[in-house]
Short mmCIF file of C-alpha atoms and ligand atoms in Angstrom, two decimals:
data_model
loop_
_atom_site.label_atom_id
_atom_site.label_comp_id
_atom_site.label_asym_id
_atom_site.label_seq_id
_atom_site.Cartn_x
_atom_site.Cartn_y
_atom_site.Cartn_z
CA UNK A 752 32.95 -2.38 -5.93
CA UNK A 753 35.29 -4.25 -4.65
CA UNK A 754 35.31 -7.76 -3.51
CA UNK A 755 31.22 -7.53 -3.06
CA UNK A 756 30.40 -10.22 -0.75
CA UNK A 757 26.78 -10.61 0.32
CA UNK A 758 24.87 -13.57 2.01
CA UNK A 759 21.63 -14.07 3.96
CA UNK A 760 20.30 -16.52 6.01
CA UNK A 761 18.30 -18.97 5.10
CA UNK A 762 15.21 -20.68 7.25
CA UNK A 763 17.34 -24.07 8.18
CA UNK A 764 20.45 -20.91 9.13
CA UNK A 765 22.60 -22.33 6.54
CA UNK A 766 23.44 -19.02 4.27
CA UNK A 767 23.35 -18.71 0.57
CA UNK A 768 26.32 -16.97 -1.59
CA UNK A 769 23.96 -13.91 -3.29
CA UNK A 770 26.42 -12.04 -4.18
CA UNK A 771 30.91 -13.17 -4.06
CA UNK A 772 33.87 -11.60 -5.44
CA UNK A 773 32.57 -8.82 -7.38
CA UNK A 774 35.21 -5.76 -8.99
CA UNK A 775 33.49 -4.21 -11.00
CA UNK A 776 34.12 -0.20 -12.29
CA UNK A 777 31.00 1.67 -13.55
CA UNK A 778 32.50 4.28 -15.26
CA UNK A 779 30.67 7.53 -14.80
CA UNK A 780 27.91 8.54 -18.00
CA UNK A 781 27.55 5.18 -19.20
CA UNK A 782 24.72 2.71 -19.58
CA UNK A 783 25.61 -0.52 -17.97
CA UNK A 784 23.09 -3.34 -17.84
CA UNK A 785 23.52 -5.93 -16.09
CA UNK A 786 22.21 -9.81 -17.47
CA UNK A 787 21.67 -13.46 -16.52
CA UNK A 788 19.70 -16.00 -14.98
CA UNK A 789 17.12 -15.54 -12.12
CA UNK A 790 18.71 -15.88 -8.74
CA UNK A 791 22.43 -14.75 -9.70
CA UNK A 792 22.22 -11.76 -7.25
CA UNK A 793 21.09 -8.76 -9.76
CA UNK A 794 18.06 -7.13 -7.18
CA UNK A 795 20.25 -7.99 -4.84
CA UNK A 796 23.64 -5.76 -6.11
CA UNK A 797 21.22 -2.82 -7.09
CA UNK A 798 20.58 -2.93 -3.73
CA UNK A 799 24.07 -3.15 -2.45
CA UNK A 800 24.57 -0.16 -4.93
CA UNK A 801 21.30 2.44 -3.68
CA UNK A 802 22.91 1.44 0.40
CA UNK A 803 19.55 -0.53 1.17
CA UNK A 804 21.19 -3.35 2.58
CA UNK A 805 25.23 -3.21 3.85
CA UNK A 806 27.94 -5.47 1.83
CA UNK A 807 29.16 -8.65 4.21
CA UNK A 808 32.36 -7.95 2.65
CA UNK A 809 33.67 -5.62 0.52
CA UNK A 810 33.70 -1.87 -0.66
CA UNK A 811 31.32 0.10 -3.00
CA UNK A 812 31.81 3.86 -3.93
CA UNK A 813 29.71 6.06 -5.66
CA UNK A 814 30.66 8.93 -6.61
CA UNK A 815 33.75 8.48 -4.14
CA UNK A 816 30.22 8.13 -1.82
CA UNK A 817 29.59 4.71 0.12
CA UNK A 818 26.14 3.65 -0.53
CA UNK A 819 24.47 4.85 2.62
CA UNK A 820 25.90 8.53 1.68
CA UNK A 821 25.23 8.80 -1.47
CA UNK A 822 21.65 7.47 -1.10
CA UNK A 823 21.31 10.45 1.57
CA UNK A 824 22.51 13.27 -0.85
CA UNK A 825 19.49 11.69 -3.64
CA UNK A 826 22.66 10.87 -5.90
CA UNK A 827 20.09 7.66 -6.67
CA UNK A 828 16.81 7.08 -9.03
CA UNK A 829 15.42 3.38 -8.68
CA UNK A 830 12.74 2.28 -11.06
CA UNK A 831 11.52 -1.30 -9.38
CA UNK A 832 9.59 -3.85 -11.99
CA UNK A 833 6.49 -3.03 -11.43
CA UNK A 834 5.45 0.59 -11.40
CA UNK A 835 5.34 1.19 -7.53
CA UNK A 836 2.86 3.84 -8.18
CA UNK A 837 1.04 5.51 -5.02
CA UNK A 838 -2.58 5.17 -5.92
CA UNK A 839 -3.99 7.99 -4.39
CA UNK A 840 -2.04 10.31 -6.40
CA UNK A 841 -2.10 11.71 -9.37
CA UNK A 842 0.47 10.91 -12.45
CA UNK A 843 1.92 14.43 -11.28
CA UNK A 844 1.67 13.95 -7.79
CA UNK A 845 3.70 10.22 -8.50
CA UNK A 846 6.65 12.01 -9.66
CA UNK A 847 6.93 15.19 -7.46
CA UNK A 848 6.37 13.63 -3.88
CA UNK A 849 10.21 12.07 -3.82
CA UNK A 850 10.84 16.01 -4.57
CA UNK A 851 8.99 16.40 -0.58
CA UNK A 852 10.83 13.55 1.20
CA UNK A 853 14.47 14.41 2.34
CA UNK A 854 13.93 17.61 1.15
CA UNK A 855 17.39 19.04 2.27
CA UNK A 856 19.18 16.90 -0.76
CA UNK A 857 17.37 17.88 -3.03
CA UNK A 858 18.11 19.03 -6.49
CA UNK A 859 15.22 21.06 -7.17
CA UNK A 860 12.50 20.61 -9.34
CA UNK A 861 12.83 20.22 -12.68
CA UNK A 862 10.22 20.94 -15.71
CA UNK A 863 8.11 17.63 -14.64
CA UNK A 864 5.33 18.29 -16.74
CA UNK A 865 7.11 18.83 -19.18
CA UNK A 866 9.11 15.22 -19.36
CA UNK A 867 5.58 13.94 -18.97
CA UNK A 868 4.86 15.17 -22.21
CA UNK A 869 7.64 14.68 -23.40
CA UNK A 870 7.18 10.33 -22.72
CA UNK A 871 3.85 10.84 -24.37
CA UNK A 872 1.82 11.24 -20.53
CA UNK A 873 1.13 15.28 -21.94
CA UNK A 874 -2.93 14.25 -20.93
CA UNK A 875 -2.79 12.03 -18.53
CA UNK A 876 -1.34 14.14 -16.52
CA UNK A 877 -3.72 14.52 -13.83
CA UNK A 878 -5.15 10.51 -13.77
CA UNK A 879 -4.43 8.74 -11.02
CA UNK A 880 -2.76 5.15 -11.46
CA UNK A 881 -5.41 3.42 -11.89
CA UNK A 882 -6.88 4.96 -14.54
CA UNK A 883 -3.35 4.48 -16.56
CA UNK A 884 -2.02 1.10 -19.07
CA UNK A 885 1.27 -1.49 -17.95
CA UNK A 886 2.93 1.12 -19.97
CA UNK A 887 1.93 4.40 -19.10
CA UNK A 888 2.40 3.14 -15.44
CA UNK A 889 6.13 2.47 -16.32
CA UNK A 890 6.84 5.28 -17.87
CA UNK A 891 5.64 7.30 -14.79
CA UNK A 892 8.17 5.81 -12.92
CA UNK A 893 10.82 6.56 -15.02
CA UNK A 894 9.86 10.35 -15.14
CA UNK A 895 10.10 9.75 -11.44
CA UNK A 896 13.37 8.84 -11.52
CA UNK A 897 14.69 11.23 -13.81
CA UNK A 898 12.45 13.73 -12.15
CA UNK A 899 15.10 13.19 -9.29
CA UNK A 900 18.50 14.68 -11.55
CA UNK A 901 20.07 11.87 -9.94
CA UNK A 902 23.61 10.74 -10.61
CA UNK A 903 22.94 6.91 -10.57
CA UNK A 904 19.60 5.70 -11.95
CA UNK A 905 19.44 2.34 -11.23
CA UNK A 906 16.02 -0.14 -12.71
CA UNK A 907 15.34 -3.74 -12.14
CA UNK A 908 13.87 -4.92 -14.85
CA UNK A 909 11.90 -1.67 -15.64
CA UNK A 910 10.22 -3.73 -19.24
CA UNK A 911 9.94 -7.61 -18.29
CA UNK A 912 5.86 -6.98 -18.00
CA UNK A 913 5.77 -5.05 -20.98
CA UNK A 914 4.94 -6.31 -24.94
CA UNK A 915 7.46 -5.68 -27.27
CA UNK A 916 6.18 -2.48 -28.97
CA UNK A 917 5.68 -0.46 -25.42
CA UNK A 918 8.32 -2.47 -24.49
CA UNK A 919 10.78 -0.59 -28.14
CA UNK A 920 8.54 3.00 -27.20
CA UNK A 921 9.76 2.98 -24.04
CA UNK A 922 13.00 1.88 -25.12
CA UNK A 923 13.51 5.04 -26.96
CA UNK A 924 11.74 7.27 -23.71
CA UNK A 925 14.62 5.94 -21.90
CA UNK A 926 17.67 7.24 -24.20
CA UNK A 927 16.03 10.61 -25.32
CA UNK A 928 16.10 10.81 -21.19
CA UNK A 929 19.20 9.21 -21.21
CA UNK A 930 21.13 11.61 -22.89
CA UNK A 931 19.77 14.63 -21.71
CA UNK A 932 20.87 13.85 -18.50
CA UNK A 933 23.44 11.86 -19.21
CA UNK A 934 23.06 9.89 -15.65
CA UNK A 935 25.04 6.52 -15.22
CA UNK A 936 22.73 3.73 -15.35
CA UNK A 937 22.41 0.71 -14.46
CA UNK A 938 19.54 -1.33 -15.71
CA UNK A 939 18.93 -4.84 -15.12
CA UNK A 940 16.98 -6.67 -18.23
CA UNK A 941 16.50 -10.43 -18.88
CA UNK A 942 16.20 -9.07 -22.57
CA UNK A 943 19.48 -9.68 -24.82
CA UNK A 944 18.64 -7.46 -27.67
CA UNK A 945 17.67 -4.82 -24.87
CA UNK A 946 21.26 -4.98 -23.11
CA UNK A 947 22.70 -5.16 -26.56
CA UNK A 948 20.42 -1.72 -27.94
CA UNK A 949 20.66 -0.47 -25.21
CA UNK A 950 24.12 0.21 -23.02
CA UNK A 951 27.58 0.71 -23.17
CA UNK A 952 28.37 -2.03 -21.65
CA UNK A 953 26.78 -5.59 -20.63
CA UNK A 954 27.60 -7.39 -17.50
CA UNK A 955 26.91 -10.90 -17.19
CA UNK A 956 26.18 -12.39 -13.74
CA UNK A 957 25.76 -16.32 -12.75
CA UNK A 958 24.06 -17.61 -9.40
CA UNK A 959 25.85 -19.66 -6.47
CA UNK A 960 27.42 -18.17 -6.20
CA UNK A 961 25.97 -14.71 -8.04
CA UNK A 962 29.37 -13.55 -9.66
CA UNK A 963 30.32 -11.56 -12.95
CA UNK A 964 31.36 -13.44 -15.34
CA UNK A 965 31.68 -11.62 -18.47
CA UNK A 966 31.78 -8.18 -19.06
CA UNK A 967 31.08 -6.80 -22.70
CA UNK A 968 31.75 -3.57 -24.77
CA UNK A 969 28.70 -2.40 -27.09
CA UNK A 970 30.67 -0.54 -29.45
CA UNK A 971 27.77 0.59 -31.71
CA UNK A 972 27.47 3.55 -32.44
CA UNK A 973 24.36 6.37 -31.31
CA UNK A 974 21.99 7.22 -31.36
CA UNK A 975 20.56 3.43 -32.55
CA UNK A 976 18.67 3.42 -34.92
CA UNK A 977 16.55 0.57 -36.74
CA UNK A 978 19.94 0.17 -39.41
CA UNK A 979 22.48 -0.33 -36.61
CA UNK A 980 19.99 -2.48 -34.82
CA UNK A 981 19.51 -4.38 -38.08
CA UNK A 982 23.23 -4.01 -38.67
CA UNK A 983 25.66 -7.88 -39.00
CA UNK A 984 27.53 -5.69 -35.69
CA UNK A 985 24.32 -5.59 -34.04
CA UNK A 986 23.92 -9.14 -34.51
CA UNK A 987 27.01 -9.98 -33.60
CA UNK A 988 27.09 -8.56 -30.43
CA UNK A 989 23.64 -10.12 -29.96
CA UNK A 990 25.19 -13.95 -31.30
CA UNK A 991 28.39 -12.87 -28.42
CA UNK A 992 25.42 -12.00 -25.36
CA UNK A 993 23.80 -15.65 -26.10
CA UNK A 994 26.39 -17.82 -25.53
CA UNK A 995 28.24 -15.71 -22.79
CA UNK A 996 24.67 -16.52 -20.70
CA UNK A 997 24.63 -19.70 -22.41
CA UNK A 998 27.31 -20.76 -20.08
CA UNK A 999 26.15 -18.77 -17.08
CA UNK A 1000 23.09 -20.41 -17.25
CA UNK A 1001 24.34 -23.59 -17.10
CA UNK A 1002 26.29 -23.32 -14.33
CA UNK A 1003 23.57 -22.25 -13.36
CA UNK A 1004 21.12 -25.71 -13.56
CA UNK A 1005 18.49 -24.43 -14.72
CA UNK A 1006 16.77 -25.10 -18.00
CA UNK A 1007 15.82 -22.87 -20.10
CA UNK B 289 -35.90 5.66 -10.47
CA UNK B 290 -34.55 2.17 -10.04
CA UNK B 291 -36.26 -0.48 -11.06
CA UNK B 292 -38.71 -2.54 -8.51
CA UNK B 293 -36.88 -5.63 -9.86
CA UNK B 294 -34.74 -3.73 -7.23
CA UNK B 295 -36.82 -2.90 -4.36
CA UNK B 296 -39.60 -4.80 -4.89
CA UNK B 297 -38.18 -8.16 -2.96
CA UNK B 298 -37.29 -6.34 -0.17
CA UNK B 299 -40.36 -4.33 0.22
CA UNK B 300 -41.50 -7.89 0.04
CA UNK B 301 -39.75 -9.49 2.57
CA UNK B 302 -40.56 -5.87 4.50
CA UNK B 303 -44.27 -6.68 4.70
CA UNK B 304 -44.50 -10.54 5.34
CA UNK B 305 -42.16 -9.26 8.20
CA UNK B 306 -44.95 -7.29 9.51
CA UNK B 307 -47.11 -9.65 9.09
CA UNK B 308 -44.84 -12.03 11.05
CA UNK B 309 -44.20 -9.84 13.63
CA UNK B 310 -48.67 -8.95 13.97
CA UNK B 311 -48.72 -12.71 13.79
CA UNK B 312 -46.10 -13.22 17.00
CA UNK B 313 -47.91 -10.42 18.84
CA UNK B 314 -50.58 -11.69 19.02
CA UNK B 315 -49.67 -15.54 20.42
CA UNK B 316 -47.01 -14.53 21.91
CA UNK B 317 -47.61 -11.02 23.78
CA UNK B 318 -44.83 -11.32 26.51
CA UNK B 319 -42.22 -10.84 23.65
CA UNK B 320 -43.36 -9.05 20.84
CA UNK B 321 -45.99 -5.35 21.18
CA UNK B 322 -48.29 -4.65 18.23
CA UNK B 323 -46.49 -2.43 15.49
CA UNK B 324 -49.08 0.08 16.38
CA UNK B 325 -48.57 0.59 19.08
CA UNK B 326 -44.36 0.72 19.23
CA UNK B 327 -45.40 3.34 16.64
CA UNK B 328 -47.74 5.20 19.42
CA UNK B 329 -44.86 5.06 21.77
CA UNK B 330 -42.45 6.67 19.26
CA UNK B 331 -45.19 9.29 18.46
CA UNK B 332 -46.73 9.76 21.48
CA UNK B 333 -43.86 11.19 23.25
CA UNK B 334 -40.80 11.82 20.24
CA UNK B 335 -38.67 14.47 22.54
CA UNK B 336 -37.97 11.37 25.21
CA UNK B 337 -36.50 9.71 22.86
CA UNK B 338 -34.97 12.00 21.28
CA UNK B 339 -32.78 13.16 24.51
CA UNK B 340 -31.97 9.18 25.51
CA UNK B 341 -31.20 9.06 21.82
CA UNK B 342 -28.50 11.41 22.37
CA UNK B 343 -27.76 10.60 25.55
CA UNK B 344 -26.85 7.50 24.11
CA UNK B 345 -24.84 8.35 21.08
CA UNK B 346 -22.68 11.08 22.93
CA UNK B 347 -21.23 7.72 24.83
CA UNK B 348 -20.85 5.80 22.43
CA UNK B 349 -19.12 8.43 19.68
CA UNK B 350 -16.92 9.87 22.47
CA UNK B 351 -15.93 6.36 23.87
CA UNK B 352 -15.39 5.32 19.59
CA UNK B 353 -13.22 9.25 19.61
CA UNK B 354 -11.25 7.57 22.34
CA UNK B 355 -10.83 4.41 21.09
CA UNK B 356 -9.26 5.82 18.19
CA UNK B 357 -7.25 8.23 18.96
CA UNK B 358 -5.51 5.09 21.64
CA UNK B 359 -5.64 2.91 19.36
CA UNK B 360 -4.82 4.88 16.01
CA UNK B 361 -1.54 6.01 17.92
CA UNK B 362 -0.17 1.42 19.42
CA UNK B 363 -0.70 0.54 15.57
CA UNK B 364 1.54 3.43 14.82
CA UNK B 365 4.49 2.31 17.53
CA UNK B 366 2.82 -1.25 16.36
CA UNK B 367 3.61 -0.70 12.66
CA UNK B 368 7.23 0.95 13.64
CA UNK B 369 8.83 -1.19 15.99
CA UNK B 370 9.19 -4.94 16.07
CA UNK B 371 9.54 -5.84 19.49
CA UNK B 372 6.45 -3.86 19.98
CA UNK B 373 4.65 -5.80 17.59
CA UNK B 374 5.45 -8.63 18.15
CA UNK B 375 5.09 -8.29 21.54
CA UNK B 376 1.51 -6.56 21.84
CA UNK B 377 -0.54 -8.29 18.10
CA UNK B 378 -0.72 -11.63 19.68
CA UNK B 379 -2.31 -10.49 22.76
CA UNK B 380 -4.23 -7.76 20.91
CA UNK B 381 -6.57 -10.65 18.59
CA UNK B 382 -6.92 -12.18 21.59
CA UNK B 383 -8.57 -9.39 22.92
CA UNK B 384 -10.55 -8.54 20.13
CA UNK B 385 -12.28 -11.78 20.40
CA UNK B 386 -13.46 -12.03 23.61
CA UNK B 387 -16.37 -10.47 23.62
CA UNK B 388 -15.35 -6.90 26.03
CA UNK B 389 -18.22 -5.80 26.99
CA UNK B 390 -19.24 -8.48 29.58
CA UNK B 391 -17.20 -6.47 32.16
CA UNK B 392 -19.66 -4.17 31.95
CA UNK B 393 -20.72 -4.46 34.99
CA UNK B 394 -17.21 -4.29 36.91
CA UNK B 395 -17.12 -1.16 35.08
CA UNK B 396 -20.05 0.32 36.39
CA UNK B 397 -18.74 -0.80 40.13
CA UNK B 398 -15.96 0.86 39.59
CA UNK B 399 -16.52 3.94 37.35
CA UNK B 400 -20.11 4.31 39.05
CA UNK B 401 -23.28 5.45 37.43
CA UNK B 402 -22.31 8.12 35.51
CA UNK B 403 -21.04 8.41 31.41
CA UNK B 404 -17.47 7.43 32.70
CA UNK B 405 -18.36 3.23 33.15
CA UNK B 406 -19.92 3.71 28.97
CA UNK B 407 -17.45 5.65 27.39
CA UNK B 408 -14.60 3.70 28.45
CA UNK B 409 -16.71 -0.05 28.04
CA UNK B 410 -17.14 1.57 24.17
CA UNK B 411 -13.84 2.62 23.87
CA UNK B 412 -12.62 -1.20 25.02
CA UNK B 413 -14.26 -2.56 22.63
CA UNK B 414 -13.82 -0.47 19.29
CA UNK B 415 -10.08 -0.14 20.79
CA UNK B 416 -8.83 -3.94 19.73
CA UNK B 417 -10.89 -3.87 16.13
CA UNK B 418 -9.53 -0.53 15.00
CA UNK B 419 -5.62 -1.82 16.13
CA UNK B 420 -5.71 -4.71 13.90
CA UNK B 421 -6.43 -2.84 11.46
CA UNK B 422 -4.40 0.37 11.33
CA UNK B 423 -1.88 -1.62 12.09
CA UNK B 424 -2.30 -4.10 8.90
CA UNK B 425 -2.76 -0.82 7.11
CA UNK B 426 0.18 0.98 8.10
CA UNK B 427 2.46 -1.39 7.23
CA UNK B 428 0.93 -2.70 3.62
CA UNK B 429 2.52 -0.76 1.45
CA UNK B 430 4.27 -2.65 -1.01
CA UNK B 431 7.78 -3.52 -1.29
CA UNK B 432 8.82 -1.41 -4.21
CA UNK B 433 7.02 1.45 -2.58
CA UNK B 434 9.60 1.38 -0.13
CA UNK B 435 12.46 0.71 -1.86
CA UNK B 436 11.33 3.77 -4.44
CA UNK B 437 11.63 5.90 -1.20
CA UNK B 438 14.84 4.57 0.67
CA UNK B 439 17.00 5.31 -2.27
CA UNK B 440 15.73 8.74 -1.49
CA UNK B 441 17.10 8.44 2.14
CA UNK B 442 13.21 9.58 2.57
CA UNK B 443 13.12 9.78 6.92
CA UNK B 444 11.20 7.40 8.96
CA UNK B 445 8.50 10.32 9.77
CA UNK B 446 8.63 10.53 5.97
CA UNK B 447 7.33 7.43 5.35
CA UNK B 448 5.01 7.40 7.50
CA UNK B 449 3.33 10.22 5.96
CA UNK B 450 3.28 9.74 3.08
CA UNK B 451 3.10 6.42 2.35
CA UNK B 452 2.09 4.22 5.33
CA UNK B 453 -1.08 6.27 6.92
CA UNK B 454 -2.93 7.21 2.74
CA UNK B 455 -2.26 3.14 2.36
CA UNK B 456 -3.68 2.49 5.82
CA UNK B 457 -6.82 4.89 4.76
CA UNK B 458 -8.86 1.63 3.29
CA UNK B 459 -8.38 -0.28 6.52
CA UNK B 460 -9.04 3.03 8.38
CA UNK B 461 -12.48 2.70 7.12
CA UNK B 462 -12.79 -1.06 6.88
CA UNK B 463 -12.68 -0.53 10.65
CA UNK B 464 -15.22 2.17 11.42
CA UNK B 465 -17.55 0.64 9.83
CA UNK B 466 -16.74 -2.55 11.97
CA UNK B 467 -16.64 -0.23 14.89
CA UNK B 468 -19.68 2.51 14.53
CA UNK B 469 -22.41 -0.14 15.18
CA UNK B 470 -20.14 -1.95 17.39
CA UNK B 471 -19.51 1.16 19.65
CA UNK B 472 -23.58 1.89 20.25
CA UNK B 473 -23.37 -2.20 20.97
CA UNK B 474 -21.12 -0.73 24.33
CA UNK B 475 -22.88 2.62 25.31
CA UNK B 476 -26.16 -0.20 25.29
CA UNK B 477 -24.92 -2.77 27.70
CA UNK B 478 -22.79 -0.29 29.79
CA UNK B 479 -26.11 1.11 30.09
CA UNK B 480 -28.45 -2.09 30.87
CA UNK B 481 -25.75 -3.12 33.48
CA UNK B 482 -26.15 0.50 34.94
CA UNK B 483 -29.27 -0.60 36.51
CA UNK B 484 -32.01 1.80 35.93
CA UNK B 485 -29.86 4.92 37.30
CA UNK B 486 -29.27 7.05 34.03
CA UNK B 487 -30.25 8.36 30.60
CA UNK B 488 -29.97 6.61 27.50
CA UNK B 489 -31.41 4.14 24.94
CA UNK B 490 -30.14 1.26 27.66
CA UNK B 491 -31.46 2.35 29.99
CA UNK B 492 -35.06 3.14 28.11
CA UNK B 493 -35.16 -0.52 27.77
CA UNK B 494 -34.27 -2.04 31.22
CA UNK B 495 -36.68 0.63 32.93
CA UNK B 496 -38.93 -0.44 30.30
CA UNK B 497 -38.70 -4.26 30.48
CA UNK B 498 -38.50 -4.65 34.27
CA UNK B 499 -42.39 -2.38 34.25
CA UNK B 500 -43.20 -4.64 31.36
CA UNK B 501 -43.78 -1.69 28.84
CA UNK B 502 -43.44 -4.06 25.56
CA UNK B 503 -43.79 -1.34 23.41
CA UNK B 504 -41.25 1.29 25.10
CA UNK B 505 -38.64 -1.58 24.38
CA UNK B 506 -39.36 -2.59 20.91
CA UNK B 507 -39.57 1.34 20.45
CA UNK B 508 -35.95 2.00 22.32
CA UNK B 509 -34.58 -1.45 20.13
CA UNK B 510 -36.11 0.12 16.48
CA UNK B 511 -34.24 3.36 17.52
CA UNK B 512 -30.86 2.02 18.09
CA UNK B 513 -31.39 0.32 14.69
CA UNK B 514 -31.95 3.48 12.89
CA UNK B 515 -29.23 4.99 15.08
CA UNK B 516 -26.58 2.29 12.90
CA UNK B 517 -27.65 1.91 10.36
CA UNK B 518 -27.44 5.52 10.02
CA UNK B 519 -23.38 5.42 11.56
CA UNK B 520 -23.69 2.43 8.57
CA UNK B 521 -24.42 4.65 6.32
CA UNK B 522 -22.22 7.68 7.11
CA UNK B 523 -18.71 5.82 7.29
CA UNK B 524 -19.58 4.46 4.24
CA UNK B 525 -20.52 7.67 2.19
CA UNK B 526 -17.03 9.58 4.01
CA UNK B 527 -15.53 6.14 2.44
CA UNK B 528 -15.90 7.51 -1.25
CA UNK B 529 -16.09 10.59 -0.53
CA UNK B 530 -12.22 9.69 0.80
CA UNK B 531 -11.29 6.88 -0.81
CA UNK B 532 -12.14 7.52 -4.87
CA UNK B 533 -8.86 6.36 -5.47
CA UNK B 534 -9.40 3.08 -3.75
CA UNK B 535 -10.36 0.07 -6.45
CA UNK B 536 -13.60 -1.60 -3.91
N1 ATP C 1333 15.69 -10.89 1.26
C1 ATP C 1333 16.13 -12.21 0.82
N2 ATP C 1333 16.74 -13.03 1.66
C2 ATP C 1333 16.43 -14.30 2.12
N3 ATP C 1333 17.10 -14.09 0.93
C3 ATP C 1333 17.30 -13.26 -0.53
C4 ATP C 1333 17.02 -12.10 0.09
N4 ATP C 1333 17.29 -11.75 -1.45
C5 ATP C 1333 17.46 -11.81 -2.20
N5 ATP C 1333 18.30 -13.39 -1.26
C6 ATP C 1333 18.16 -14.80 -1.79
O1 ATP C 1333 19.79 -13.81 -2.79
C7 ATP C 1333 20.25 -14.90 -4.22
C8 ATP C 1333 19.24 -13.83 -5.16
O2 ATP C 1333 18.97 -12.89 -5.13
P1 ATP C 1333 18.43 -11.76 -6.76
O3 ATP C 1333 16.94 -11.03 -6.12
O4 ATP C 1333 19.91 -10.68 -6.48
O5 ATP C 1333 18.07 -12.83 -8.09
P2 ATP C 1333 18.07 -11.59 -8.95
O6 ATP C 1333 18.93 -12.22 -10.31
O7 ATP C 1333 17.26 -10.24 -9.13
O8 ATP C 1333 16.61 -12.26 -9.74
P3 ATP C 1333 15.41 -12.38 -10.10
O9 ATP C 1333 16.34 -12.41 -12.02
O10 ATP C 1333 14.93 -13.94 -10.67
O11 ATP C 1333 14.70 -11.15 -10.30
C9 ATP C 1333 18.52 -15.72 -4.83
O12 ATP C 1333 19.24 -17.18 -3.68
C10 ATP C 1333 18.43 -15.20 -3.94
O13 ATP C 1333 17.03 -16.16 -2.92
MG1 MG C 1334 15.18 -9.06 -9.45
#
């Protein structure tokens, strides 16, 4: 991303600068988290990367393509905050449907049932979303995205609505799926621990205008088992990140 | 078997209504006919009522069918094209609360005494409730769902077919529950306006009331009530089949 800028016109016809001067390079195959106060443009950034919206200035390149071309080539998988499943389709139907649209560029059906079993949904393959818990729905949404075999996975606070235990289990499964596919992951989160645990890099953003204030490399060894998570190094990263975030928050005028 | 607590209140009300009706028949004989007479008319010539019911029913269903196809097609256009939506929807809302049956006499003058004015009126009264509901239903796909499918570059047609149309089904059934009974109203009002020249339960009512045959009038009305309930029940049954995934 080079000098990316995004404006939104408000009701009174003035512009909000949702994003300004974003320069960011994400190496293929890395796991990058984006963290920052509410309204700093994290969701907007994901929409720009996936070509849902145009930039007002600057340039985004995804694997050498424009965002729209990359979306056309089915380079993306997207996991929103709410699972966004179709209530009339079973779990299997929900993870299969993305393969039935834009067929020309589909990368082929992987063993979706196997993937569902792997994340503990083996018993629920033929259930409707209404019969699932929140965590099971979000797992379905993750398999739906990974099943596309995308080059880039975009996740917008996928675990925001889950309790701590479910969240940790899903983080584990997300990492497992990622190890297998080695897609590039862009992961929006509000949790410092989550960002440190999952990422190779954490991008800190601040609002008004939405901008990148810090990029922190998390060079902890993988897999990050319990001993890594409880290590002083892990804790040190959490503290650093907390500090950088505090700066971002103080600039935002929000109370925590 | 259901417990008496469920059916007893209803049965009691029915008995009270029946008694009230008989009382009414005795004291206001130019408005009510005794239930026995009404039953007598119905059993005396069931073929007469069956054939007229079929006439009214076919007018209603053909009109509803035409109205449904036209309204659904326009709803798709309205949901896809913002300009059309902003032009059409305010008009549709006004027309949906207008008692369109009032134009029945004009339709009879314009289209004659055949089936045409009945079908046209029925199609017309069904059109706007379907349009408004389906247009809302086609746009009821949550934003995050749309974003998931736009991220994989689903075409508008694919979004329509895989997301919008299924999402609209609860709205389609909501409109059908309104519109099935409405279609009978449309057909009957058009028949009433066609001054006894053709078949149908509305014509039966029109002719019989002009000749002061109250029992026949009421018999036709009861048949219409039963027919309306039957249609409503069929819609509910179909809805349960199709919308098993829908909470309500
Ligand atoms: N469609 C839109 N129209 C107008 N303004 C918008 C739109 N989308 C976002 N904005 C504005 O852009 C800014 C960034 O919004 P965005 O949703 O990207 O923030 P965020 O970082 O994802 O916040 P959160 O953590 O609360 O999800 C906000 O000021 C928001 O009001
Ligand atoms: Mg957001």
